PDB file of C-alpha atoms in Angstrom:
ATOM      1  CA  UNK A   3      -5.581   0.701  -1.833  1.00  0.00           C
ATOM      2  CA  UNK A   4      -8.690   1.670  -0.477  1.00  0.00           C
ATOM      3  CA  UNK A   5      -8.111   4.438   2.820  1.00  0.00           C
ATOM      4  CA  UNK A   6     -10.857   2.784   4.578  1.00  0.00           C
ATOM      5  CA  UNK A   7      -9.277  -0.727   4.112  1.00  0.00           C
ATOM      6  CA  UNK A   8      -5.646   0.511   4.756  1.00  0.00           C
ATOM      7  CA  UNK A   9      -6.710   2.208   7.838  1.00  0.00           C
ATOM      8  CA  UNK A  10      -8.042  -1.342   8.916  1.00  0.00           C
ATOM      9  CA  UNK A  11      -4.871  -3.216   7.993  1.00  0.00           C
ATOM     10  CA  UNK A  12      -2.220  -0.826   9.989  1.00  0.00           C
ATOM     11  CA  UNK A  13      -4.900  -0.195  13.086  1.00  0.00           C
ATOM     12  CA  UNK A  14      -4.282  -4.619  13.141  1.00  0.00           C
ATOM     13  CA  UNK A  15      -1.001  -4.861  12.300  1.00  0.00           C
ATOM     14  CA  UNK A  16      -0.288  -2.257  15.193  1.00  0.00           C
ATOM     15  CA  UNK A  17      -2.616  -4.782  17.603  1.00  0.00           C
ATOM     16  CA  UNK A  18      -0.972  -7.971  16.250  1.00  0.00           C
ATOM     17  CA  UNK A  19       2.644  -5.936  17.335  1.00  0.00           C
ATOM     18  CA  UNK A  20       1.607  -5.395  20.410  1.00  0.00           C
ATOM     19  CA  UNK A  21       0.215  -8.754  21.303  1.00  0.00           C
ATOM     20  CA  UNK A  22       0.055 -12.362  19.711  1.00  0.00           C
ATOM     21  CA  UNK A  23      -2.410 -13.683  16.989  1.00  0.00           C
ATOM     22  CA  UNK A  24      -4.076 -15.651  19.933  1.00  0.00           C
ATOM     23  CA  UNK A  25      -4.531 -12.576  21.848  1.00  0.00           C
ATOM     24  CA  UNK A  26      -6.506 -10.042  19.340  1.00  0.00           C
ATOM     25  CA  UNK A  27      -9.885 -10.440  19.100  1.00  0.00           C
ATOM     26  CA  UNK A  28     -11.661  -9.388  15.713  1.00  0.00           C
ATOM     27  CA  UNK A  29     -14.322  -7.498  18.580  1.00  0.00           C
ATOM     28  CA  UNK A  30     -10.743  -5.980  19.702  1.00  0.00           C
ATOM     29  CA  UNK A  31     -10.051  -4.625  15.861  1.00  0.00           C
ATOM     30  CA  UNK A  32     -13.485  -3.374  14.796  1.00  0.00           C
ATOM     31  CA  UNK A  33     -13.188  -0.976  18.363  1.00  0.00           C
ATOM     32  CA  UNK A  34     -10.147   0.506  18.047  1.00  0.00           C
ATOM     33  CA  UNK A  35     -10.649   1.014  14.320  1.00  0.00           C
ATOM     34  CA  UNK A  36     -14.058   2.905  15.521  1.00  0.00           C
ATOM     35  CA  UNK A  37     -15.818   1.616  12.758  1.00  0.00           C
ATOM     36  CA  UNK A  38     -19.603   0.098  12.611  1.00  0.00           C
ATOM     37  CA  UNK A  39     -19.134  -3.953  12.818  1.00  0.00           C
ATOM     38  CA  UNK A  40     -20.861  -3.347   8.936  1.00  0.00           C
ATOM     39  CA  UNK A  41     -18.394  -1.389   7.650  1.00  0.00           C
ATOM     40  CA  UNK A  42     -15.275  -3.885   8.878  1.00  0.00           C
ATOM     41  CA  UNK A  43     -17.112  -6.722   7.791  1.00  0.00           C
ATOM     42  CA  UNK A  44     -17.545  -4.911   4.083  1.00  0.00           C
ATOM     43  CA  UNK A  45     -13.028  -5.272   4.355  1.00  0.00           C
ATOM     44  CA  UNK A  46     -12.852  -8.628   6.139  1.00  0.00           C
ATOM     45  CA  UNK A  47     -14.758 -11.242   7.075  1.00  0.00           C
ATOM     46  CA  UNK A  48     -12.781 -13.480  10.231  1.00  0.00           C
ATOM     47  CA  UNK A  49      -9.743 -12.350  11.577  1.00  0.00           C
ATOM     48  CA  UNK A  50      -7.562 -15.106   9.769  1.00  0.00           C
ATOM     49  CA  UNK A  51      -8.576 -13.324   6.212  1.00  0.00           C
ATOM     50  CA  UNK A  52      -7.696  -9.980   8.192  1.00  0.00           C
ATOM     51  CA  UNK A  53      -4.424 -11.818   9.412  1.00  0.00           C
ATOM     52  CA  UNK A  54      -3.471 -13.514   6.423  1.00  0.00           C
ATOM     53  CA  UNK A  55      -3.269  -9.479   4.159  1.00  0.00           C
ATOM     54  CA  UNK A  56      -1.727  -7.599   6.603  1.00  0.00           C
ATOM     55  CA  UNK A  57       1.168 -10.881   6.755  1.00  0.00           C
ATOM     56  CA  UNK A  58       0.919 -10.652   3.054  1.00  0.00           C
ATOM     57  CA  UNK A  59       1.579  -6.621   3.014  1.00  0.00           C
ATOM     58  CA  UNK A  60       4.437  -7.429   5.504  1.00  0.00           C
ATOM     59  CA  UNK A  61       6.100  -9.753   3.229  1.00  0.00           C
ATOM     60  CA  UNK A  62       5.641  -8.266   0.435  1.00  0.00           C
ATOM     61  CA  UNK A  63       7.304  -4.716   1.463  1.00  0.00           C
ATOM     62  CA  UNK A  64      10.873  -7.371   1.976  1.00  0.00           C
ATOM     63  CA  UNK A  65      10.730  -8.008  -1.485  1.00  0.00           C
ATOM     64  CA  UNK A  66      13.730  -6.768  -3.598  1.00  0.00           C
ATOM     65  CA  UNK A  67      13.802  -5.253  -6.619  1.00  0.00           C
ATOM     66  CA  UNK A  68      17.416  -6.183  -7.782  1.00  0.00           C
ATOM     67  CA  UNK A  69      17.069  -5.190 -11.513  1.00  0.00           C
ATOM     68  CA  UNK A  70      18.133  -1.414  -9.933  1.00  0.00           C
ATOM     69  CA  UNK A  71      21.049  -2.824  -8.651  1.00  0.00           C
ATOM     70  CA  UNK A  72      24.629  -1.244  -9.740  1.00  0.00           C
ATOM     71  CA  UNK A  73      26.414  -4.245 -11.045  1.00  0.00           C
ATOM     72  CA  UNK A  74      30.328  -2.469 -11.703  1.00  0.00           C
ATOM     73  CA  UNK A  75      30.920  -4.227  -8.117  1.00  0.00           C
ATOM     74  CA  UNK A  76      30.587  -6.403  -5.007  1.00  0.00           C
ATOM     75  CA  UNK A  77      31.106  -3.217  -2.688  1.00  0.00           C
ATOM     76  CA  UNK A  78      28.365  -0.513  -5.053  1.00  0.00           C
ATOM     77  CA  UNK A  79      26.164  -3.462  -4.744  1.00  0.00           C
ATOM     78  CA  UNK A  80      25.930  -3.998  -0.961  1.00  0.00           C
ATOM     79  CA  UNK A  81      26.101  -0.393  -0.859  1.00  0.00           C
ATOM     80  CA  UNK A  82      22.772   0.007  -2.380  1.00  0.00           C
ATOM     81  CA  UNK A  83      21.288  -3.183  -0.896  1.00  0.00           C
ATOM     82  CA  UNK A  84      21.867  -1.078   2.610  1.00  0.00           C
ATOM     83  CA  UNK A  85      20.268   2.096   1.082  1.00  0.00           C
ATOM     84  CA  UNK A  86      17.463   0.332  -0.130  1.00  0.00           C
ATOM     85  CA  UNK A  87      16.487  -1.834   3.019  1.00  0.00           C
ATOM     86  CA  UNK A  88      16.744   1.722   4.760  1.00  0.00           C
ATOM     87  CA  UNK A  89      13.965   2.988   2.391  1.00  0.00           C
ATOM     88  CA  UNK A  90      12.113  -0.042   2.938  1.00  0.00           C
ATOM     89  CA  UNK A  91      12.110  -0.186   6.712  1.00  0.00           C
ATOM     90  CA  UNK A  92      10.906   3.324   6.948  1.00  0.00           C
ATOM     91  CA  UNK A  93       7.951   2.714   4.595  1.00  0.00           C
ATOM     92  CA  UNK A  94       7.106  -0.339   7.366  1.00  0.00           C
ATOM     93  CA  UNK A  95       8.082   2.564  10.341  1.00  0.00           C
ATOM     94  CA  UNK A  96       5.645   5.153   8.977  1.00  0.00           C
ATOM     95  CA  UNK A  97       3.245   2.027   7.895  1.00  0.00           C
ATOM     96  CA  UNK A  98       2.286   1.491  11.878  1.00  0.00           C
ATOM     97  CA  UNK A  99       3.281   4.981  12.851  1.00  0.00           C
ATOM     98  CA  UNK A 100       7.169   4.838  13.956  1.00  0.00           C
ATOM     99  CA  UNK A 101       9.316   7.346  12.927  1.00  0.00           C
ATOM    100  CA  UNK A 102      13.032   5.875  12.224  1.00  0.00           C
ATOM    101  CA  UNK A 103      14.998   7.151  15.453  1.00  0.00           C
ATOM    102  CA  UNK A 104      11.188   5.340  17.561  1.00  0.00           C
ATOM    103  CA  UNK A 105      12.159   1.813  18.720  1.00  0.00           C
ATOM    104  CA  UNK A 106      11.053  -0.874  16.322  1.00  0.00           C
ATOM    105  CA  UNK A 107       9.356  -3.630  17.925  1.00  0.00           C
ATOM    106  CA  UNK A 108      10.905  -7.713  17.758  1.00  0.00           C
ATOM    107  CA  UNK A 109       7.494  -8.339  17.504  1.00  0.00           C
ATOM    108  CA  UNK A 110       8.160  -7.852  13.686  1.00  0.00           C
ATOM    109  CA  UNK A 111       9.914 -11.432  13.350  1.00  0.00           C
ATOM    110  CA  UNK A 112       6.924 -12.617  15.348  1.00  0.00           C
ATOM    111  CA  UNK A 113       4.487 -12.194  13.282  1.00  0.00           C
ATOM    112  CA  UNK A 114       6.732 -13.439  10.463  1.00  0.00           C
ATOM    113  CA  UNK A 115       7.098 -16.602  12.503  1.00  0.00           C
ATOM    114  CA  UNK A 116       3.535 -17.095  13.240  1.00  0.00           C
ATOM    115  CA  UNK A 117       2.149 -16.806   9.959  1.00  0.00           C
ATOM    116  CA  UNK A 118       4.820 -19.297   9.007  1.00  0.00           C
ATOM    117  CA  UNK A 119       3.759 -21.636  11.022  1.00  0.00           C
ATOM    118  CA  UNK A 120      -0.205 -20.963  11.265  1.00  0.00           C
ATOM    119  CA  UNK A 121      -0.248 -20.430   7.199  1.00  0.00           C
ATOM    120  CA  UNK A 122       2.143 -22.733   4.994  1.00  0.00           C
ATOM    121  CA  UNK A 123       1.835 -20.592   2.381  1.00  0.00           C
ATOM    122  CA  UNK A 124       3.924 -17.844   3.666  1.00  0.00           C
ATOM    123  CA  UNK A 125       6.720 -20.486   4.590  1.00  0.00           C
ATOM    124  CA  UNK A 126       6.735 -21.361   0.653  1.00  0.00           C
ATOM    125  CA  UNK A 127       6.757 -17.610  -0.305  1.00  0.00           C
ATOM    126  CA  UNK A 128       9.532 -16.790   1.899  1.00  0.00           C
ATOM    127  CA  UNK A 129      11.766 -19.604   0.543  1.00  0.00           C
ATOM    128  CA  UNK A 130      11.271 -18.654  -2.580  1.00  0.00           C
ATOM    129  CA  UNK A 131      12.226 -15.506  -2.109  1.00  0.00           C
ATOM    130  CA  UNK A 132      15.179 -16.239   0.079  1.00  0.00           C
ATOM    131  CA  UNK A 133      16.740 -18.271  -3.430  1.00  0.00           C
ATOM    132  CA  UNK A 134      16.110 -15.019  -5.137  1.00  0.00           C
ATOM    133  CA  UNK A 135      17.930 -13.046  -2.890  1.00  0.00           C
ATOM    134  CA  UNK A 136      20.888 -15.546  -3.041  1.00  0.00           C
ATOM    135  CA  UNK A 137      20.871 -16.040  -6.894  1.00  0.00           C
ATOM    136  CA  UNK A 138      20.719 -12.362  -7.267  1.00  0.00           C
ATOM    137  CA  UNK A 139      24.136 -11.878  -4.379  1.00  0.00           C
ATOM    138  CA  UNK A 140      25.584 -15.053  -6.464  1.00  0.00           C
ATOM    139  CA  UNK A 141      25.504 -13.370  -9.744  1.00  0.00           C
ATOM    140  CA  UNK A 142      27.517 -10.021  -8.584  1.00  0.00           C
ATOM    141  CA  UNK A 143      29.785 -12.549  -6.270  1.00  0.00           C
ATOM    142  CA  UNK A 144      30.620 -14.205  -9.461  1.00  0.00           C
ATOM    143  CA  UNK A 145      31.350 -11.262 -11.572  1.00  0.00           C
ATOM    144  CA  UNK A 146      33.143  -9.828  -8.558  1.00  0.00           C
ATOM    145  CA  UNK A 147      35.496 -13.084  -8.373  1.00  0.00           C
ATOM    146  CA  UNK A 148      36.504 -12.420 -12.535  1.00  0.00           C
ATOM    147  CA  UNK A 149      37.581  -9.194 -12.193  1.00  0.00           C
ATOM    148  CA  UNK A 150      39.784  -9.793  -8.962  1.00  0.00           C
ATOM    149  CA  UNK A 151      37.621  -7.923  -6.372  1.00  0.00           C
ATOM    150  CA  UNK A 152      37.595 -10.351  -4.480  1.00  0.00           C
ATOM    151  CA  UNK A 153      39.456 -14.005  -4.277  1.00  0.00           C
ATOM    152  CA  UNK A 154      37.897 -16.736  -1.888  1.00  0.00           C
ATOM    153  CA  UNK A 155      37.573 -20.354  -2.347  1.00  0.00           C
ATOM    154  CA  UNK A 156      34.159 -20.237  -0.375  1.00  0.00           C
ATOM    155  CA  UNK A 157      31.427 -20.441  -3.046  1.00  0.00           C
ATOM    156  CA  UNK A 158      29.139 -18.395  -4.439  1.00  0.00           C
ATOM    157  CA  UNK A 159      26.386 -19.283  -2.547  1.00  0.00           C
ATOM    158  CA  UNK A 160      28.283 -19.223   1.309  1.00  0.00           C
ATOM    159  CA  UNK A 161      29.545 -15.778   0.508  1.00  0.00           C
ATOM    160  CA  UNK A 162      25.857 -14.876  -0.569  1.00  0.00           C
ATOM    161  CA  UNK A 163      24.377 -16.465   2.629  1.00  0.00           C
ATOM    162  CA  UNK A 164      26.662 -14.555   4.726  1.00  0.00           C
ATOM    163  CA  UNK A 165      25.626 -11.369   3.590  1.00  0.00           C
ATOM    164  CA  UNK A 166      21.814 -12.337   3.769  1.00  0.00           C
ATOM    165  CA  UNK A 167      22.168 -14.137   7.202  1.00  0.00           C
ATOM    166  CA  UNK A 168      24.470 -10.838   8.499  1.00  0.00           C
ATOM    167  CA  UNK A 169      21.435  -9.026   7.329  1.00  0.00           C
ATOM    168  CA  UNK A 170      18.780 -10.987   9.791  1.00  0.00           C
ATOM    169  CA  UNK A 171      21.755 -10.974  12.180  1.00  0.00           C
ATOM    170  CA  UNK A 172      22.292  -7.341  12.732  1.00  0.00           C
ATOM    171  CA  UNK A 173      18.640  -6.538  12.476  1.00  0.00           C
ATOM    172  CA  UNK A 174      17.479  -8.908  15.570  1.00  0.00           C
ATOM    173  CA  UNK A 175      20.529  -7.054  17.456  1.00  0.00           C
ATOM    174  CA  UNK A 176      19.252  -4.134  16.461  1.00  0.00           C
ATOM    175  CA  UNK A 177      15.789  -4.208  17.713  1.00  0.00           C
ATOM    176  CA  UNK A 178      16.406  -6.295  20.833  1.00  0.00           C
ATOM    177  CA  UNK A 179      19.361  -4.061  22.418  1.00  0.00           C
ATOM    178  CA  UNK A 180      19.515   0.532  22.417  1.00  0.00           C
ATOM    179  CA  UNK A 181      21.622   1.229  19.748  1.00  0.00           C
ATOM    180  CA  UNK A 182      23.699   4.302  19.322  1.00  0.00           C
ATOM    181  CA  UNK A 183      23.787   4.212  15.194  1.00  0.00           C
ATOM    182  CA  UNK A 184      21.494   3.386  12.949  1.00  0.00           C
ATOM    183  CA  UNK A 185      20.618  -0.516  11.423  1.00  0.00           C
ATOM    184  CA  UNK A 186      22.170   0.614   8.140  1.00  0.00           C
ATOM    185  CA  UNK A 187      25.438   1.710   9.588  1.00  0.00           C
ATOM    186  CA  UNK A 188      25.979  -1.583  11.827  1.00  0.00           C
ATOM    187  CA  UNK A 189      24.987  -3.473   8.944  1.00  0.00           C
ATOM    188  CA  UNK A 190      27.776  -1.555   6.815  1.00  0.00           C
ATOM    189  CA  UNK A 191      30.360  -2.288   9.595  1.00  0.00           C
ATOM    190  CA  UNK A 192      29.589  -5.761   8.816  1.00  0.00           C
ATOM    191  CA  UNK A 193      29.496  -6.082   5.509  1.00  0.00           C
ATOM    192  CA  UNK A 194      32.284  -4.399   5.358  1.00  0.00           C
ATOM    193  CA  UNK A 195      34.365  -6.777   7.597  1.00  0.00           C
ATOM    194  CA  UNK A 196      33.190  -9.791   5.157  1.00  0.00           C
ATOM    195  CA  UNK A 197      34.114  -7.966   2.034  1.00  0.00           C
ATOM    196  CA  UNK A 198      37.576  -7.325   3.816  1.00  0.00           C
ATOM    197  CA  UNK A 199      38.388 -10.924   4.241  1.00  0.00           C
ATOM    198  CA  UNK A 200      37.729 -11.782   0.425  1.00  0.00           C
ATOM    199  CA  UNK A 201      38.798  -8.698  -1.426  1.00  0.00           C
ATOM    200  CA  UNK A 202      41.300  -9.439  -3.865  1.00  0.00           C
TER     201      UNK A 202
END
């Protein structure tokens, strides 16, 4: 990506964390990016275009790449899912300048939630991805149940929603409350507890 452009997109997506679509003006953006009004306007043209690629940046960085998955079990495979969202978040931390141990702001799911609803499009994308995410927990919950891992009579699917809704869970917790460890390790504490009950 172009460092000009870039700059743009996390100099927003810092503004949009701080205050509401509504709120940021595009006059707002091209100051505090200390550009000339010609040299934003080369990037982005309106501040929904401007809105709609830093949402689509933001989305984007929460999709998973499960073909680097370990598949010998349930546990190595939440296990990695952990290690890997840890990777991601910091790439979004050092995206708008937070380091790991910095407070992340709830205004995250905000902007998630107003692009949803100002830009249908998103709401689609995020659906779609949401059944990937569960086909992808299905598939190792499935293998896990043939080999005796685990035993449960829930299905597939519940046991792959709980994971992914834990993982929302913990992470609201997380940013709306001081926390003494780290998202990853309350998110193992949970996982762990649901593997627990269904382990064979």
């Amino acid at each position: 990506m172009n460092e000009t452009k870039e700059f743009i997109l996390k100099t927003s997506l810092v503004l949009f964390l701080q205050k509401s679509y509504k709120d940021v003006t595009m006059k707002e953006i091209v100051e505090k990016t200390g550009l000339s009004k010609g040299a934003f306007y080369h990037y982005f043209t309106s501040k929904e275009e401007l809105y709609k690629e830093i949402v689509n940046l933001f989305f984007s960085s929460g999709v998973i790449d499960y073909s680097t998955f370990p598949t010998d079990s349930l546990k190595s495979f939440y296990n990695y899912y952990i290690e890997y969202l840890g990777v991601s978040f910091q790439k979004m931390y050092e995206l708008v300048g937070v380091s790991k141990e910095g407070k992340v702001s709830a205004n995250f799911f905000l902007i998630m939630f107003e692009a949803i609803g100002r830009f249908p499009e998103f709401l689609k994308f995020e659906l779609e991805q949401h059944n990937k995410d569960v086909a992808a927990w299905e598939k190792i919950i499935i293998q896990a149940k043939k080999t005796g891992e685990i035993k449960s009579n829930t299905t597939e699917e519940q046991i792959a929603n709980l994971f992914l809704y834990c993982t929302d869970g913990v992470f609201i917790r997380f940013v709306n409350s001081d926390q003494k460890i780290s998202y990853e390790a309350n998110l193992l504490i949970a996982f762990d507890s649901i593997y627990n009950n269904i382990k064979g």
